[in-house]
């Protein structure tokens, strides 16, 4: 059994452009090796061959120099959940079977999933709203891997993928955006309908099939065929900025019409986090969300945005258990979570 070490804080948690509202921007490229069955059709030997071939290519890629490669299938269930919580692997990769893994590089801002739905999922993530830089890094890695791997590509259809919805560019771009004011003013449904009408998808904090938590929404493109990468990125960036404007307008409305109630929500969250003795994961995330809103609205300056972002990850179940050195039951997790957040707010 391979043990995943406790990793340093991801660089993308430190805050970037429009960071008070947009947590991160992510670009993912789906690629497959020519002449090899897609992962779901491959037997263990075929998956092992894809893994080893990809591992060698990653080791030769300058942009992934020093990347740590983890055989996810050889890790514990706790370590797999730990990687999911850090947005390094998808829930599907964590729950999959056979040889599979993740290459982690550059402060967790670049990574490559191996043998998920596709043979390779190249990922680049940046703090805040910064899709252009995320794309540049992913594209550079793609070029380096393409130079040594024979990727499945059709002049007619583009990159061939296990799911037809990824065929073409293979590009999935997304922003993880915090929208508490739109939730409080009950405008969120209207905004989400508008997002769907322009062909974008709305998902939970950890991507497809996950629930919305802490007022965080993942907005991503759905079309990869018949559109170029610049067009896809430009469209998502424009919509993200429109959503930002809606969130800022909703914040102004709340501060004008219900400032006292908003202040109470923010400072009540600060008080609970500073004094709690047990706290569940969902409640902690909800309270951290309230403080992020308070920072964004200019109501509180006692906490640092980067520290709040890190708390959202550090208070998740697998992270608490990794730091404790083993599995904890729910009561123990809630106690240790409270201990952790009290330490942050008392310092």
mmCIF file of N, CA and C in Angstrom, residues 12-64:
data_model
loop_
_atom_site.group_PDB
_atom_site.id
_atom_site.type_symbol
_atom_site.label_atom_id
_atom_site.label_comp_id
_atom_site.label_asym_id
_atom_site.label_seq_id
_atom_site.Cartn_x
_atom_site.Cartn_y
_atom_site.Cartn_z
ATOM 1 N N UNK A 12 -3.068 27.564 -5.606
ATOM 2 C CA UNK A 12 -4.265 28.236 -6.134
ATOM 3 C C UNK A 12 -5.230 28.689 -5.042
ATOM 4 N N UNK A 13 -4.917 28.410 -3.779
ATOM 5 C CA UNK A 13 -5.780 28.865 -2.688
ATOM 6 C C UNK A 13 -5.440 30.273 -2.201
ATOM 7 N N UNK A 14 -4.374 30.854 -2.713
ATOM 8 C CA UNK A 14 -3.877 32.106 -2.152
ATOM 9 C C UNK A 14 -4.603 33.352 -2.641
ATOM 10 N N UNK A 15 -5.509 33.208 -3.567
ATOM 11 C CA UNK A 15 -6.250 34.368 -4.057
ATOM 12 C C UNK A 15 -5.608 34.946 -5.306
ATOM 13 N N UNK A 16 -6.430 35.218 -6.321
ATOM 14 C CA UNK A 16 -5.944 35.767 -7.582
ATOM 15 C C UNK A 16 -6.899 36.833 -8.079
ATOM 16 N N UNK A 17 -6.919 37.107 -9.385
ATOM 17 C CA UNK A 17 -7.840 38.110 -9.929
ATOM 18 C C UNK A 17 -9.290 37.809 -9.557
ATOM 19 N N UNK A 18 -9.980 38.797 -9.027
ATOM 20 C CA UNK A 18 -11.373 38.648 -8.557
ATOM 21 C C UNK A 18 -11.477 37.536 -7.511
ATOM 22 N N UNK A 19 -10.411 37.369 -6.735
ATOM 23 C CA UNK A 19 -10.320 36.238 -5.810
ATOM 24 C C UNK A 19 -11.318 36.246 -4.670
ATOM 25 N N UNK A 20 -11.914 37.386 -4.365
ATOM 26 C CA UNK A 20 -12.902 37.410 -3.285
ATOM 27 C C UNK A 20 -14.189 36.700 -3.689
ATOM 28 N N UNK A 21 -14.386 36.529 -5.002
ATOM 29 C CA UNK A 21 -15.585 35.842 -5.493
ATOM 30 C C UNK A 21 -15.229 34.557 -6.252
ATOM 31 N N UNK A 22 -14.193 34.614 -7.078
ATOM 32 C CA UNK A 22 -13.785 33.432 -7.849
ATOM 33 C C UNK A 22 -12.630 32.741 -7.138
ATOM 34 N N UNK A 23 -12.858 31.507 -6.698
ATOM 35 C CA UNK A 23 -11.807 30.774 -6.000
ATOM 36 C C UNK A 23 -10.732 30.316 -6.973
ATOM 37 N N UNK A 24 -11.135 29.736 -8.110
ATOM 38 C CA UNK A 24 -10.133 29.191 -9.026
ATOM 39 C C UNK A 24 -10.673 29.075 -10.441
ATOM 40 N N UNK A 25 -9.734 28.996 -11.382
ATOM 41 C CA UNK A 25 -10.032 28.721 -12.791
ATOM 42 C C UNK A 25 -9.271 27.460 -13.180
ATOM 43 N N UNK A 26 -9.955 26.562 -13.884
ATOM 44 C CA UNK A 26 -9.349 25.264 -14.211
ATOM 45 C C UNK A 26 -9.547 24.946 -15.690
ATOM 46 N N UNK A 27 -8.510 24.390 -16.294
ATOM 47 C CA UNK A 27 -8.581 23.893 -17.668
ATOM 48 C C UNK A 27 -8.177 22.430 -17.658
ATOM 49 N N UNK A 28 -8.969 21.604 -18.303
ATOM 50 C CA UNK A 28 -8.693 20.165 -18.381
ATOM 51 C C UNK A 28 -8.754 19.720 -19.834
ATOM 52 N N UNK A 29 -7.759 18.954 -20.255
ATOM 53 C CA UNK A 29 -7.695 18.430 -21.618
ATOM 54 C C UNK A 29 -7.756 16.910 -21.577
ATOM 55 N N UNK A 30 -8.724 16.336 -22.292
ATOM 56 C CA UNK A 30 -8.877 14.879 -22.364
ATOM 57 C C UNK A 30 -8.120 14.356 -23.579
ATOM 58 N N UNK A 31 -7.254 13.363 -23.347
ATOM 59 C CA UNK A 31 -6.459 12.773 -24.415
ATOM 60 C C UNK A 31 -6.407 11.256 -24.249
ATOM 61 N N UNK A 32 -6.229 10.556 -25.375
ATOM 62 C CA UNK A 32 -6.116 9.095 -25.359
ATOM 63 C C UNK A 32 -4.996 8.649 -26.286
ATOM 64 N N UNK A 33 -4.458 7.469 -26.012
ATOM 65 C CA UNK A 33 -3.392 6.912 -26.835
ATOM 66 C C UNK A 33 -4.000 6.154 -28.013
ATOM 67 N N UNK A 34 -3.474 6.421 -29.182
ATOM 68 C CA UNK A 34 -3.960 5.745 -30.388
ATOM 69 C C UNK A 34 -3.692 4.235 -30.290
ATOM 70 N N UNK A 35 -4.681 3.446 -30.724
ATOM 71 C CA UNK A 35 -4.494 2.005 -30.787
ATOM 72 C C UNK A 35 -4.702 1.277 -29.479
ATOM 73 N N UNK A 36 -5.144 1.984 -28.442
ATOM 74 C CA UNK A 36 -5.394 1.366 -27.138
ATOM 75 C C UNK A 36 -6.871 1.522 -26.786
ATOM 76 N N UNK A 37 -7.494 0.503 -26.200
ATOM 77 C CA UNK A 37 -8.903 0.623 -25.799
ATOM 78 C C UNK A 37 -9.075 1.748 -24.781
ATOM 79 N N UNK A 38 -10.241 2.408 -24.839
ATOM 80 C CA UNK A 38 -10.541 3.380 -23.793
ATOM 81 C C UNK A 38 -10.512 2.675 -22.441
ATOM 82 N N UNK A 39 -10.316 3.441 -21.387
ATOM 83 C CA UNK A 39 -10.103 2.866 -20.058
ATOM 84 C C UNK A 39 -11.200 1.888 -19.662
ATOM 85 N N UNK A 40 -12.456 2.235 -19.906
ATOM 86 C CA UNK A 40 -13.550 1.372 -19.451
ATOM 87 C C UNK A 40 -13.629 0.070 -20.244
ATOM 88 N N UNK A 41 -12.934 0.003 -21.398
ATOM 89 C CA UNK A 41 -12.925 -1.216 -22.205
ATOM 90 C C UNK A 41 -11.620 -1.997 -22.058
ATOM 91 N N UNK A 42 -10.646 -1.425 -21.371
ATOM 92 C CA UNK A 42 -9.320 -2.036 -21.277
ATOM 93 C C UNK A 42 -9.242 -3.031 -20.125
ATOM 94 N N UNK A 43 -8.469 -4.105 -20.324
ATOM 95 C CA UNK A 43 -8.225 -5.057 -19.241
ATOM 96 C C UNK A 43 -7.064 -4.545 -18.382
ATOM 97 N N UNK A 44 -6.805 -5.168 -17.233
ATOM 98 C CA UNK A 44 -5.748 -4.678 -16.346
ATOM 99 C C UNK A 44 -4.384 -4.557 -17.016
ATOM 100 N N UNK A 45 -4.019 -5.504 -17.875
ATOM 101 C CA UNK A 45 -2.721 -5.429 -18.549
ATOM 102 C C UNK A 45 -2.659 -4.226 -19.486
ATOM 103 N N UNK A 46 -3.748 -3.972 -20.190
ATOM 104 C CA UNK A 46 -3.781 -2.823 -21.099
ATOM 105 C C UNK A 46 -3.728 -1.511 -20.323
ATOM 106 N N UNK A 47 -4.415 -1.462 -19.202
ATOM 107 C CA UNK A 47 -4.360 -0.253 -18.371
ATOM 108 C C UNK A 47 -2.957 -0.045 -17.813
ATOM 109 N N UNK A 48 -2.313 -1.133 -17.424
ATOM 110 C CA UNK A 48 -0.951 -1.038 -16.893
ATOM 111 C C UNK A 48 0.005 -0.516 -17.963
ATOM 112 N N UNK A 49 -0.191 -0.960 -19.206
ATOM 113 C CA UNK A 49 0.664 -0.496 -20.302
ATOM 114 C C UNK A 49 0.461 0.999 -20.546
ATOM 115 N N UNK A 50 -0.789 1.442 -20.544
ATOM 116 C CA UNK A 50 -1.077 2.867 -20.717
ATOM 117 C C UNK A 50 -0.453 3.671 -19.579
ATOM 118 N N UNK A 51 -0.579 3.159 -18.362
ATOM 119 C CA UNK A 51 -0.020 3.871 -17.210
ATOM 120 C C UNK A 51 1.487 4.037 -17.368
ATOM 121 N N UNK A 52 2.184 2.961 -17.694
ATOM 122 C CA UNK A 52 3.639 3.016 -17.785
ATOM 123 C C UNK A 52 4.084 3.903 -18.948
ATOM 124 N N UNK A 53 3.402 3.797 -20.079
ATOM 125 C CA UNK A 53 3.741 4.638 -21.234
ATOM 126 C C UNK A 53 3.559 6.116 -20.902
ATOM 127 N N UNK A 54 2.464 6.421 -20.233
ATOM 128 C CA UNK A 54 2.186 7.810 -19.858
ATOM 129 C C UNK A 54 3.165 8.295 -18.798
ATOM 130 N N UNK A 55 3.492 7.428 -17.849
ATOM 131 C CA UNK A 55 4.443 7.802 -16.793
ATOM 132 C C UNK A 55 5.788 8.202 -17.395
ATOM 133 N N UNK A 56 6.248 7.446 -18.359
ATOM 134 C CA UNK A 56 7.525 7.755 -19.006
ATOM 135 C C UNK A 56 7.455 9.091 -19.749
ATOM 136 N N UNK A 57 6.326 9.354 -20.392
ATOM 137 C CA UNK A 57 6.163 10.623 -21.109
ATOM 138 C C UNK A 57 6.143 11.801 -20.141
ATOM 139 N N UNK A 58 5.464 11.631 -19.029
ATOM 140 C CA UNK A 58 5.403 12.693 -18.019
ATOM 141 C C UNK A 58 6.791 12.985 -17.465
ATOM 142 N N UNK A 59 7.569 11.937 -17.227
ATOM 143 C CA UNK A 59 8.921 12.113 -16.691
ATOM 144 C C UNK A 59 9.812 12.906 -17.647
ATOM 145 N N UNK A 60 9.481 12.867 -18.949
ATOM 146 C CA UNK A 60 10.288 13.568 -19.948
ATOM 147 C C UNK A 60 9.763 14.966 -20.262
ATOM 148 N N UNK A 61 8.623 15.346 -19.690
ATOM 149 C CA UNK A 61 8.011 16.646 -19.999
ATOM 150 C C UNK A 61 8.618 17.747 -19.130
ATOM 151 N N UNK A 62 9.264 18.758 -19.719
ATOM 152 C CA UNK A 62 9.892 19.820 -18.921
ATOM 153 C C UNK A 62 8.921 20.531 -17.978
ATOM 154 N N UNK A 63 7.686 20.741 -18.417
ATOM 155 C CA UNK A 63 6.717 21.462 -17.576
ATOM 156 C C UNK A 63 6.265 20.652 -16.375
ATOM 157 N N UNK A 64 6.566 19.349 -16.376
ATOM 158 C CA UNK A 64 6.199 18.490 -15.250
ATOM 159 C C UNK A 64 7.436 17.975 -14.524
#
